[in-house]
Tab-separated table of N, CA and C in Angstrom:
chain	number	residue	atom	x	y	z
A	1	UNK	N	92.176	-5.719	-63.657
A	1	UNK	CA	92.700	-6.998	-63.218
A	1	UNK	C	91.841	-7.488	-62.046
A	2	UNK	N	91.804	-9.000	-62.120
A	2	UNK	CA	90.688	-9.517	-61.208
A	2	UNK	C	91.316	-8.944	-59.221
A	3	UNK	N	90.836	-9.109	-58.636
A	3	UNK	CA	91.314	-8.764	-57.281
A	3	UNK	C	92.416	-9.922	-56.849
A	4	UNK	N	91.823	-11.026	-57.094
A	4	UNK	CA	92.865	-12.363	-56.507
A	4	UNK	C	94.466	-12.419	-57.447
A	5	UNK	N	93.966	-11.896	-58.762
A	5	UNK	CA	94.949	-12.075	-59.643
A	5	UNK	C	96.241	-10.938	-59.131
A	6	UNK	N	95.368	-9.711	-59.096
A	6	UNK	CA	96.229	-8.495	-58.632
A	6	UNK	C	97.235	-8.837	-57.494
A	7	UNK	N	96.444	-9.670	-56.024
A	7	UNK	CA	97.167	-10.028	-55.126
A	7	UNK	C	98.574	-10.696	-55.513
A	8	UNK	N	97.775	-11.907	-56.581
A	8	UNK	CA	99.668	-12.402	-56.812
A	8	UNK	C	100.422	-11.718	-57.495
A	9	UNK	N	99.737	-11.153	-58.439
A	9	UNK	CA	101.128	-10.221	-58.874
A	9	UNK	C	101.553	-9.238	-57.698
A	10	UNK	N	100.894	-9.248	-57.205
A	10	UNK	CA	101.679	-7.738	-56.149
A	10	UNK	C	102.604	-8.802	-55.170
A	11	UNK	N	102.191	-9.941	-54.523
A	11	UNK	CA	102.854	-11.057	-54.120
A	11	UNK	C	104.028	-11.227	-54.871
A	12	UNK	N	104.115	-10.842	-56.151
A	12	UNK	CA	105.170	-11.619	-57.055
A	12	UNK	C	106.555	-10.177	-56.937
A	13	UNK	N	106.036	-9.291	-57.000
A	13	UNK	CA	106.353	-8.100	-57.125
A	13	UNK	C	107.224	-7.757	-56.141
A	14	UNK	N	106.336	-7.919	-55.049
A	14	UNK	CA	107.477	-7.978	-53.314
A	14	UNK	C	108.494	-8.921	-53.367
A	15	UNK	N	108.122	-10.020	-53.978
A	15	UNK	CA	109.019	-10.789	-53.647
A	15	UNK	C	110.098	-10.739	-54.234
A	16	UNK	N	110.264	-10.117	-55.517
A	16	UNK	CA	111.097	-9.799	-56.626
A	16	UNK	C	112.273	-8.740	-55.613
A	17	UNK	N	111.547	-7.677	-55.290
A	17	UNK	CA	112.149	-6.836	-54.755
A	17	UNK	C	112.795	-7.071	-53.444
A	18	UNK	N	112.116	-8.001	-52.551
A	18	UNK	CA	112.193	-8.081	-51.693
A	18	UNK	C	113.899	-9.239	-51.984
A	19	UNK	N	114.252	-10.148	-52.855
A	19	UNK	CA	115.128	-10.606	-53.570
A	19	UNK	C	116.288	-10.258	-53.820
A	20	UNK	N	115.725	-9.104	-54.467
A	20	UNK	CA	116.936	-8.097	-54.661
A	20	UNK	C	117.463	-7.354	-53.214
A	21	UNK	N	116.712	-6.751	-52.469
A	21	UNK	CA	117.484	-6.423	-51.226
A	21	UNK	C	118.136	-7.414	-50.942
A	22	UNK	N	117.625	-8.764	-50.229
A	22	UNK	CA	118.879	-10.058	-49.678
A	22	UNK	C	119.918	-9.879	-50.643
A	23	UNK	N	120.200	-9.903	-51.843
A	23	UNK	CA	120.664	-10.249	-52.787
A	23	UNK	C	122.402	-9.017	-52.308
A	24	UNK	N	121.274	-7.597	-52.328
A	24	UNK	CA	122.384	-6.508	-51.990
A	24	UNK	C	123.021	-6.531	-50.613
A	25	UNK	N	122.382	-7.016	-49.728
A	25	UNK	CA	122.718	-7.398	-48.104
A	25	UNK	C	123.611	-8.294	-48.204
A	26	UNK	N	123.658	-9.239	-49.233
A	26	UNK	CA	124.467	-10.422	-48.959
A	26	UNK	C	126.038	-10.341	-50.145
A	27	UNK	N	125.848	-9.271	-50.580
A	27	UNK	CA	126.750	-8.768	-51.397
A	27	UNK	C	127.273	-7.650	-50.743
A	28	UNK	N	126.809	-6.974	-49.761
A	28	UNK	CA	127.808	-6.402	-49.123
A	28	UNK	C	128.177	-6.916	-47.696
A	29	UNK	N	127.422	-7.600	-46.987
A	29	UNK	CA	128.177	-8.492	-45.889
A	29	UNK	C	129.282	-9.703	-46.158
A	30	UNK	N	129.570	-10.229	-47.578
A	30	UNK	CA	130.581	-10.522	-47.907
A	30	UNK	C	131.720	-9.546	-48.297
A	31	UNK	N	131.550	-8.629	-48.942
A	31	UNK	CA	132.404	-7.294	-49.208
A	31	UNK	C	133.040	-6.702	-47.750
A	32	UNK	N	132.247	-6.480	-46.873
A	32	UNK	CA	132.087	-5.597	-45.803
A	32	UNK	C	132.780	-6.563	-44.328
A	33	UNK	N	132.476	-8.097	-44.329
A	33	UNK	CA	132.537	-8.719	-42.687
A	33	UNK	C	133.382	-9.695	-43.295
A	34	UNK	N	134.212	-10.420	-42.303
A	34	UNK	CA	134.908	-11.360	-42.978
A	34	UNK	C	134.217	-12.976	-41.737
A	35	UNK	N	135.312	-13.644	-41.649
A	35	UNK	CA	135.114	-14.736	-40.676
A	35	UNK	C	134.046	-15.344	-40.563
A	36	UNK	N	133.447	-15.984	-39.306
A	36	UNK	CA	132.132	-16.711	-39.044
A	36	UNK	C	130.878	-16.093	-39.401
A	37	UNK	N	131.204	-14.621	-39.086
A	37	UNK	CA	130.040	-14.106	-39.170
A	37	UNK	C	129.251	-13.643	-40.265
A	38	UNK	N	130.467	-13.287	-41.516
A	38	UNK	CA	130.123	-13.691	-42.795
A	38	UNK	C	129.860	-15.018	-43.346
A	39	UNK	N	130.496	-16.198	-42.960
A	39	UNK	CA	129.919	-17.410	-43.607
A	39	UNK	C	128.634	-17.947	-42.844
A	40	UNK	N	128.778	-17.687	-41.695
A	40	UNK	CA	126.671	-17.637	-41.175
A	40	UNK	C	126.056	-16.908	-41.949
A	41	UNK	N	126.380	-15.251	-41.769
A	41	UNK	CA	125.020	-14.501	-42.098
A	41	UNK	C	125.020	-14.692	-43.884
A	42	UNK	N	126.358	-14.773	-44.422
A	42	UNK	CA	125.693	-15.642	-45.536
A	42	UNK	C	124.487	-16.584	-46.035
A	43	UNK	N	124.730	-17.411	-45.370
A	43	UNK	CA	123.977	-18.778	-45.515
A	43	UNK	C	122.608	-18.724	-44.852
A	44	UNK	N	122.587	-17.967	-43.933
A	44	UNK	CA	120.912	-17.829	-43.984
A	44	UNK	C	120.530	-16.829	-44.781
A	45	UNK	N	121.464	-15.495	-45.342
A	45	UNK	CA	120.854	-14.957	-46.299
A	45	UNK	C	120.386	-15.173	-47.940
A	46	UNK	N	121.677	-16.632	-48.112
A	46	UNK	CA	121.432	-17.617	-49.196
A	46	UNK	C	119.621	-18.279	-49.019
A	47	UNK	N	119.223	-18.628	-47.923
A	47	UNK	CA	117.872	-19.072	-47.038
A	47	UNK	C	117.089	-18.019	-47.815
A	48	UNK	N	116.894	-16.761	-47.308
A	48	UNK	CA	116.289	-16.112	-47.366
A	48	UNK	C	116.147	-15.752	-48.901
A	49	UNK	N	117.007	-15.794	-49.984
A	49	UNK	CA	117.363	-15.101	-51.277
A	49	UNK	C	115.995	-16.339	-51.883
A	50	UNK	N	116.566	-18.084	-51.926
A	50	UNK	CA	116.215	-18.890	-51.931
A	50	UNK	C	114.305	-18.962	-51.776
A	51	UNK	N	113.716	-18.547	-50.551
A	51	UNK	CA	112.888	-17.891	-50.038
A	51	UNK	C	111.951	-16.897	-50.809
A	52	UNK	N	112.877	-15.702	-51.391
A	52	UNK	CA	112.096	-15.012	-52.211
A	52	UNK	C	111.746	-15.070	-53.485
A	53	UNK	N	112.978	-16.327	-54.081
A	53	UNK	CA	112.630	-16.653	-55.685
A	53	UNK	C	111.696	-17.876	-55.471
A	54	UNK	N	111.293	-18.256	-54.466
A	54	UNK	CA	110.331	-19.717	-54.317
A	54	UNK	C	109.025	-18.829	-54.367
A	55	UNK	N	108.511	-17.799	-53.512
A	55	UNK	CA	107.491	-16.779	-53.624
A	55	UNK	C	107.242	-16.456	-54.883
A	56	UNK	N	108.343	-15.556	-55.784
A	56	UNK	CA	108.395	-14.860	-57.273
A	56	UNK	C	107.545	-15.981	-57.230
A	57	UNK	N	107.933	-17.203	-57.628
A	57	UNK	CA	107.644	-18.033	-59.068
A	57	UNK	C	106.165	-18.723	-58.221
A	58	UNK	N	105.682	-18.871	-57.529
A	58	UNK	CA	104.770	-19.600	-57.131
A	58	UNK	C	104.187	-18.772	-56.060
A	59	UNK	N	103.969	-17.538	-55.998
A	59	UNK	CA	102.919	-16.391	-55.087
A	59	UNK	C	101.908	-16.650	-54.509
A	60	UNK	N	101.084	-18.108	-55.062
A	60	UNK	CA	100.268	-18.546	-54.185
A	60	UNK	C	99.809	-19.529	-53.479
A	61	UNK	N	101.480	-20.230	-53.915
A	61	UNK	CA	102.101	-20.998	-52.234
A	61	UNK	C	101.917	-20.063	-50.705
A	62	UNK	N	101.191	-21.039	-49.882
A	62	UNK	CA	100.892	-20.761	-48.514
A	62	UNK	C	102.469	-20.229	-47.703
A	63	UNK	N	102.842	-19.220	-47.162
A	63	UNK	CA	104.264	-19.116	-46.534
A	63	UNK	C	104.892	-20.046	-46.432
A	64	UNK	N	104.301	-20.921	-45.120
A	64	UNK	CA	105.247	-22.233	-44.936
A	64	UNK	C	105.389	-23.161	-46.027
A	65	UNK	N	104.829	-23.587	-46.749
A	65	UNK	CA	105.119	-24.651	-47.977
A	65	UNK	C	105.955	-23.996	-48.623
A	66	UNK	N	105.829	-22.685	-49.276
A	66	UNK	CA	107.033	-21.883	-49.993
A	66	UNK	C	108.341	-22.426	-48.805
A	67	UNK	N	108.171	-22.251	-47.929
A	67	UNK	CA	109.598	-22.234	-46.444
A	67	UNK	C	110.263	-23.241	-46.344
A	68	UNK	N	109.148	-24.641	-46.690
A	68	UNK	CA	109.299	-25.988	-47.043
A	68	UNK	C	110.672	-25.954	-48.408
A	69	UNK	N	109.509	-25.655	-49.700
A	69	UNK	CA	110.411	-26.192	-50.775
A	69	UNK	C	111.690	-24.974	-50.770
A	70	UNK	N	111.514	-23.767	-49.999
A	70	UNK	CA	112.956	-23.265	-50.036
A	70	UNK	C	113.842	-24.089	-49.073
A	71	UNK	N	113.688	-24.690	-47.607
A	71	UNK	CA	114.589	-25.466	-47.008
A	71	UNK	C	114.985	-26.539	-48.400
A	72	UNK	N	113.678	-27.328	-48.651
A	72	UNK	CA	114.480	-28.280	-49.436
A	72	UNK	C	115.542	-28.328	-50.726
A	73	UNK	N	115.539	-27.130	-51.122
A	73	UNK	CA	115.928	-26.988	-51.997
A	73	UNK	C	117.742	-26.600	-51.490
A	74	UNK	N	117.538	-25.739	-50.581
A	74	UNK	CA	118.799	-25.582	-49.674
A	74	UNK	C	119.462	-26.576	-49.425
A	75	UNK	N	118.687	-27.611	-48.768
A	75	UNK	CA	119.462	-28.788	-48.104
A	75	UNK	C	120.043	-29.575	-49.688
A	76	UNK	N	119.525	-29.688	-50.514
A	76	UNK	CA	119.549	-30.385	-51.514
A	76	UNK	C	120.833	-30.159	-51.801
A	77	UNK	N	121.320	-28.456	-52.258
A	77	UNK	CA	122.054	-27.629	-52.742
A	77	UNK	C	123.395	-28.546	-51.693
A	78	UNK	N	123.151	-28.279	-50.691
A	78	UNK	CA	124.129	-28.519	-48.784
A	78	UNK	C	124.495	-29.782	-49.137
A	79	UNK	N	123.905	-31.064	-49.284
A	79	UNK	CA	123.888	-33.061	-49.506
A	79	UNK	C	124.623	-32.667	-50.526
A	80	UNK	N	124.271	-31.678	-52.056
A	80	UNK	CA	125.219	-32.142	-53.162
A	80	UNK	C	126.049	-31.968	-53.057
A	81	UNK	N	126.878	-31.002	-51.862
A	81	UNK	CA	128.143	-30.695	-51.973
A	81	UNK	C	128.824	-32.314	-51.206
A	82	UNK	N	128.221	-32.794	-50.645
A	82	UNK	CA	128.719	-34.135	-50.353
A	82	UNK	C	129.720	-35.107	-51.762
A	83	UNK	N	128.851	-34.239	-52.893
A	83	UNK	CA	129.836	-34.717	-54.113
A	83	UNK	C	130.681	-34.361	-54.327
A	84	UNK	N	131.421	-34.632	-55.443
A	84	UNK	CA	133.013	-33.493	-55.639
A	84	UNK	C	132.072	-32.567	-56.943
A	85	UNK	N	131.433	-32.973	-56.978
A	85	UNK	CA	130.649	-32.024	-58.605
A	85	UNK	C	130.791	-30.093	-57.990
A	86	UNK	N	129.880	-30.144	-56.919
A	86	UNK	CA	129.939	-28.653	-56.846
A	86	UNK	C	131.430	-28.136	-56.451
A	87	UNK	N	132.384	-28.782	-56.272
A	87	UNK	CA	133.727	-28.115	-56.052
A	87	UNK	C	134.600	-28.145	-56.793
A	88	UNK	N	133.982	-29.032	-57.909
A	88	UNK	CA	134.851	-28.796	-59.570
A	88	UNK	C	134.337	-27.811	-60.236
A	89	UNK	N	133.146	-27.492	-60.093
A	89	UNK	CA	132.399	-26.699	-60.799
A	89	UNK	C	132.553	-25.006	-60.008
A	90	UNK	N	132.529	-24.999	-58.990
A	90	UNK	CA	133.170	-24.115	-58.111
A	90	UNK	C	134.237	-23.351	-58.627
A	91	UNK	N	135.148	-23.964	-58.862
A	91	UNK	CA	137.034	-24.015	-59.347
A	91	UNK	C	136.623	-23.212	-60.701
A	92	UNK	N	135.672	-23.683	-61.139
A	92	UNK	CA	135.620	-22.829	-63.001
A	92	UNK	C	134.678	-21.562	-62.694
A	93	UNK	N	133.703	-21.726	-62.065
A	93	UNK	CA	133.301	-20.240	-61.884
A	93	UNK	C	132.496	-19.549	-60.628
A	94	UNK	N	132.701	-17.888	-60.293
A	94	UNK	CA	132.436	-18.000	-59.297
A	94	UNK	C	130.753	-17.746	-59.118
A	95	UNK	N	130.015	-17.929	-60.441
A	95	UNK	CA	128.570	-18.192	-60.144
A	95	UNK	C	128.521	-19.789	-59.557
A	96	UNK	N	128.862	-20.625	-59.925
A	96	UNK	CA	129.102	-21.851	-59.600
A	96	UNK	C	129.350	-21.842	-57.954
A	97	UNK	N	130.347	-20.863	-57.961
A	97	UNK	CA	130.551	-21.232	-56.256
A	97	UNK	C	129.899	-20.494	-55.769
A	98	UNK	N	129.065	-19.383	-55.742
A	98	UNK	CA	127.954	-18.658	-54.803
A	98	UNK	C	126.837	-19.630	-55.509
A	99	UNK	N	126.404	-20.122	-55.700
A	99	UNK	CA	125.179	-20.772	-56.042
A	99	UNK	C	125.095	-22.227	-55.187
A	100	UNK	N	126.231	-22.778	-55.870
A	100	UNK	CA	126.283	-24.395	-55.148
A	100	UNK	C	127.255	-24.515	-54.466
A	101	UNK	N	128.268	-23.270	-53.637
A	101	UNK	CA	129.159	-23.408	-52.694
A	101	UNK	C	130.165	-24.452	-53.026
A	102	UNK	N	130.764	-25.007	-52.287
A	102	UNK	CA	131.855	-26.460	-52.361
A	102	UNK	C	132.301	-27.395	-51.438
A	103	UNK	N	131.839	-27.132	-50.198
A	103	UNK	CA	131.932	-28.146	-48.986
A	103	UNK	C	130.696	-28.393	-48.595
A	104	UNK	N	130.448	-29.232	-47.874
A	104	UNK	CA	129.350	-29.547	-47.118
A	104	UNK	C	129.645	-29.208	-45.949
A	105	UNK	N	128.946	-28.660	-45.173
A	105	UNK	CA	129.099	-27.874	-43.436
A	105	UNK	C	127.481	-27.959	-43.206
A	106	UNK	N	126.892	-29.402	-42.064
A	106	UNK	CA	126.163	-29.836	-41.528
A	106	UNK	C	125.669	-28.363	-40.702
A	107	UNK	N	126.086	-27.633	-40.049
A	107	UNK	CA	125.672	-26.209	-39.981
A	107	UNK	C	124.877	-25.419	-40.664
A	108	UNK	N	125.166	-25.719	-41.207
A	108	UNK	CA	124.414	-24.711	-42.819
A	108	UNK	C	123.923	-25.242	-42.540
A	109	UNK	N	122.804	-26.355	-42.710
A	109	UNK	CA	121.379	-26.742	-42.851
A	109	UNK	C	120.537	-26.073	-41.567
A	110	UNK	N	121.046	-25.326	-40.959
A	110	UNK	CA	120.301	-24.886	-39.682
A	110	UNK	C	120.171	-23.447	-40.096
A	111	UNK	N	121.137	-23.373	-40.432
A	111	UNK	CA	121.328	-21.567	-40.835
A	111	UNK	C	120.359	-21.046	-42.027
A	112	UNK	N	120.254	-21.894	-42.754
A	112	UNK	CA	119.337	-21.706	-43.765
A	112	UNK	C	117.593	-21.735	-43.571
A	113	UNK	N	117.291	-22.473	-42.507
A	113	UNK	CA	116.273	-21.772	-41.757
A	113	UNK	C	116.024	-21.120	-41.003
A	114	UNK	N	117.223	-20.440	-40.151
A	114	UNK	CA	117.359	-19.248	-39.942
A	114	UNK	C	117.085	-17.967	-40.386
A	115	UNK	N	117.715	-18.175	-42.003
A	115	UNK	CA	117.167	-17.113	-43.281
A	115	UNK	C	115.779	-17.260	-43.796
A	116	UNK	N	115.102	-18.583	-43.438
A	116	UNK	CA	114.532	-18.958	-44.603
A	116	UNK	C	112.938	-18.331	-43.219
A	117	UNK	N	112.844	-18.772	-42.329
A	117	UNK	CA	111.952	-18.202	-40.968
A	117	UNK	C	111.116	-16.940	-40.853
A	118	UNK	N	112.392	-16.060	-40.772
A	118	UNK	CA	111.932	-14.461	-40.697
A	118	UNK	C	110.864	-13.860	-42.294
A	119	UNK	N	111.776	-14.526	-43.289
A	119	UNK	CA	110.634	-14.349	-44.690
A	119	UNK	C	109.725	-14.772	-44.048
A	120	UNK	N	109.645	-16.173	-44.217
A	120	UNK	CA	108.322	-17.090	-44.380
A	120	UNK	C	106.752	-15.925	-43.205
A	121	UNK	N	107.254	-15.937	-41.791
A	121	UNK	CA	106.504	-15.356	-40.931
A	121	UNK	C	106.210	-13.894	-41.455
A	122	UNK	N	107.564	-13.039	-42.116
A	122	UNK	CA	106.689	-11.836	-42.799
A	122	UNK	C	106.239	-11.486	-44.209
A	123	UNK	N	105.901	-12.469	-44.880
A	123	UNK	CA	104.903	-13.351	-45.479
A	123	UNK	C	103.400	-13.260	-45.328
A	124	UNK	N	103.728	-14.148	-44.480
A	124	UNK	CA	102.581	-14.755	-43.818
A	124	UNK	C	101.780	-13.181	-43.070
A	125	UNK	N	102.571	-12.347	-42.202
A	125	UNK	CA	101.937	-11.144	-41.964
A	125	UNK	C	101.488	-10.464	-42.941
A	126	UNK	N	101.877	-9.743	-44.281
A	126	UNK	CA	102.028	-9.110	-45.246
A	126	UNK	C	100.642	-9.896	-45.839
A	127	UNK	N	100.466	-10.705	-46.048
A	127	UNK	CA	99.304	-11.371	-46.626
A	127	UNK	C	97.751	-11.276	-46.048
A	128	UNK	N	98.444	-11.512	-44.528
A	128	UNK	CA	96.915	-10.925	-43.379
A	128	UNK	C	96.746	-9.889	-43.469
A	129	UNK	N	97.435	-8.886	-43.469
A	129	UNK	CA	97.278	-7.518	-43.452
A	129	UNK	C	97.833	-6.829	-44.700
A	130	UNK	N	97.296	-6.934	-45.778
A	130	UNK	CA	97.730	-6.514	-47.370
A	130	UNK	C	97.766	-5.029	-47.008
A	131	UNK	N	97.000	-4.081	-46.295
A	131	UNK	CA	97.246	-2.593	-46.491
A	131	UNK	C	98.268	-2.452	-46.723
């Protein structure tokens, strides 16, 4: 395999995995914490999950532009709940409601680069320093 090619797959690879950890972190800090501190560390770990499937699929997006279309995609997710769509859809299932939530909370849009930050910068390290 060519050298550049190898990089993204190995890029693609971390990120996969790296996915799945948020994924298990954020499945047991809902299990495990209740209150604020679960619906924060949620939502930037939603950031961060967000974060690593923007990497998977596009590995040789620059950190921050990946950080970009994961905020935007967040906020997007955050404005639609401004509709009643994600809280009908919510009500029928609960992929529906961990995916597109059901209120809008102007908060969350902060928190989600909170999650979305710490990737992006160790990223960006991981890439300078591939050893």
């Amino acid at each position: 395999m060519e050298p550049l090619r190898w990089a993204w797959a190995s890029r693609r690879a971390v990120a996969i995995l790296a996915a799945v950890i948020v994924l298990l972190v954020g499945l047991a800090v809902r299990k495990w914490t209740g209150g604020a501190f679960a619906k924060y560390a949620g939502v930037a770990l939603y950031g961060s999950l967000i974060y690593t499937l923007v990497v998977a699929i596009a590995p040789r997006l620059a950190p921050w532009r990946a950080a970009a279309v994961a905020l935007g995609f967040c906020w997007a997710i955050e404005f639609g709940q401004l509709s009643s769509i994600p809280a009908s859809l919510s009500k029928r299932s609960m992929l529906a409601r961990l995916v597109l939530g059901s209120t809008f909370n102007a908060p969350d849009l902060f928190g989600y680069a909170v999650g979305i930050a710490p990737m992006a910068w160790g990223n960006k390290v991981l890439r300078r320093n591939p050893s």
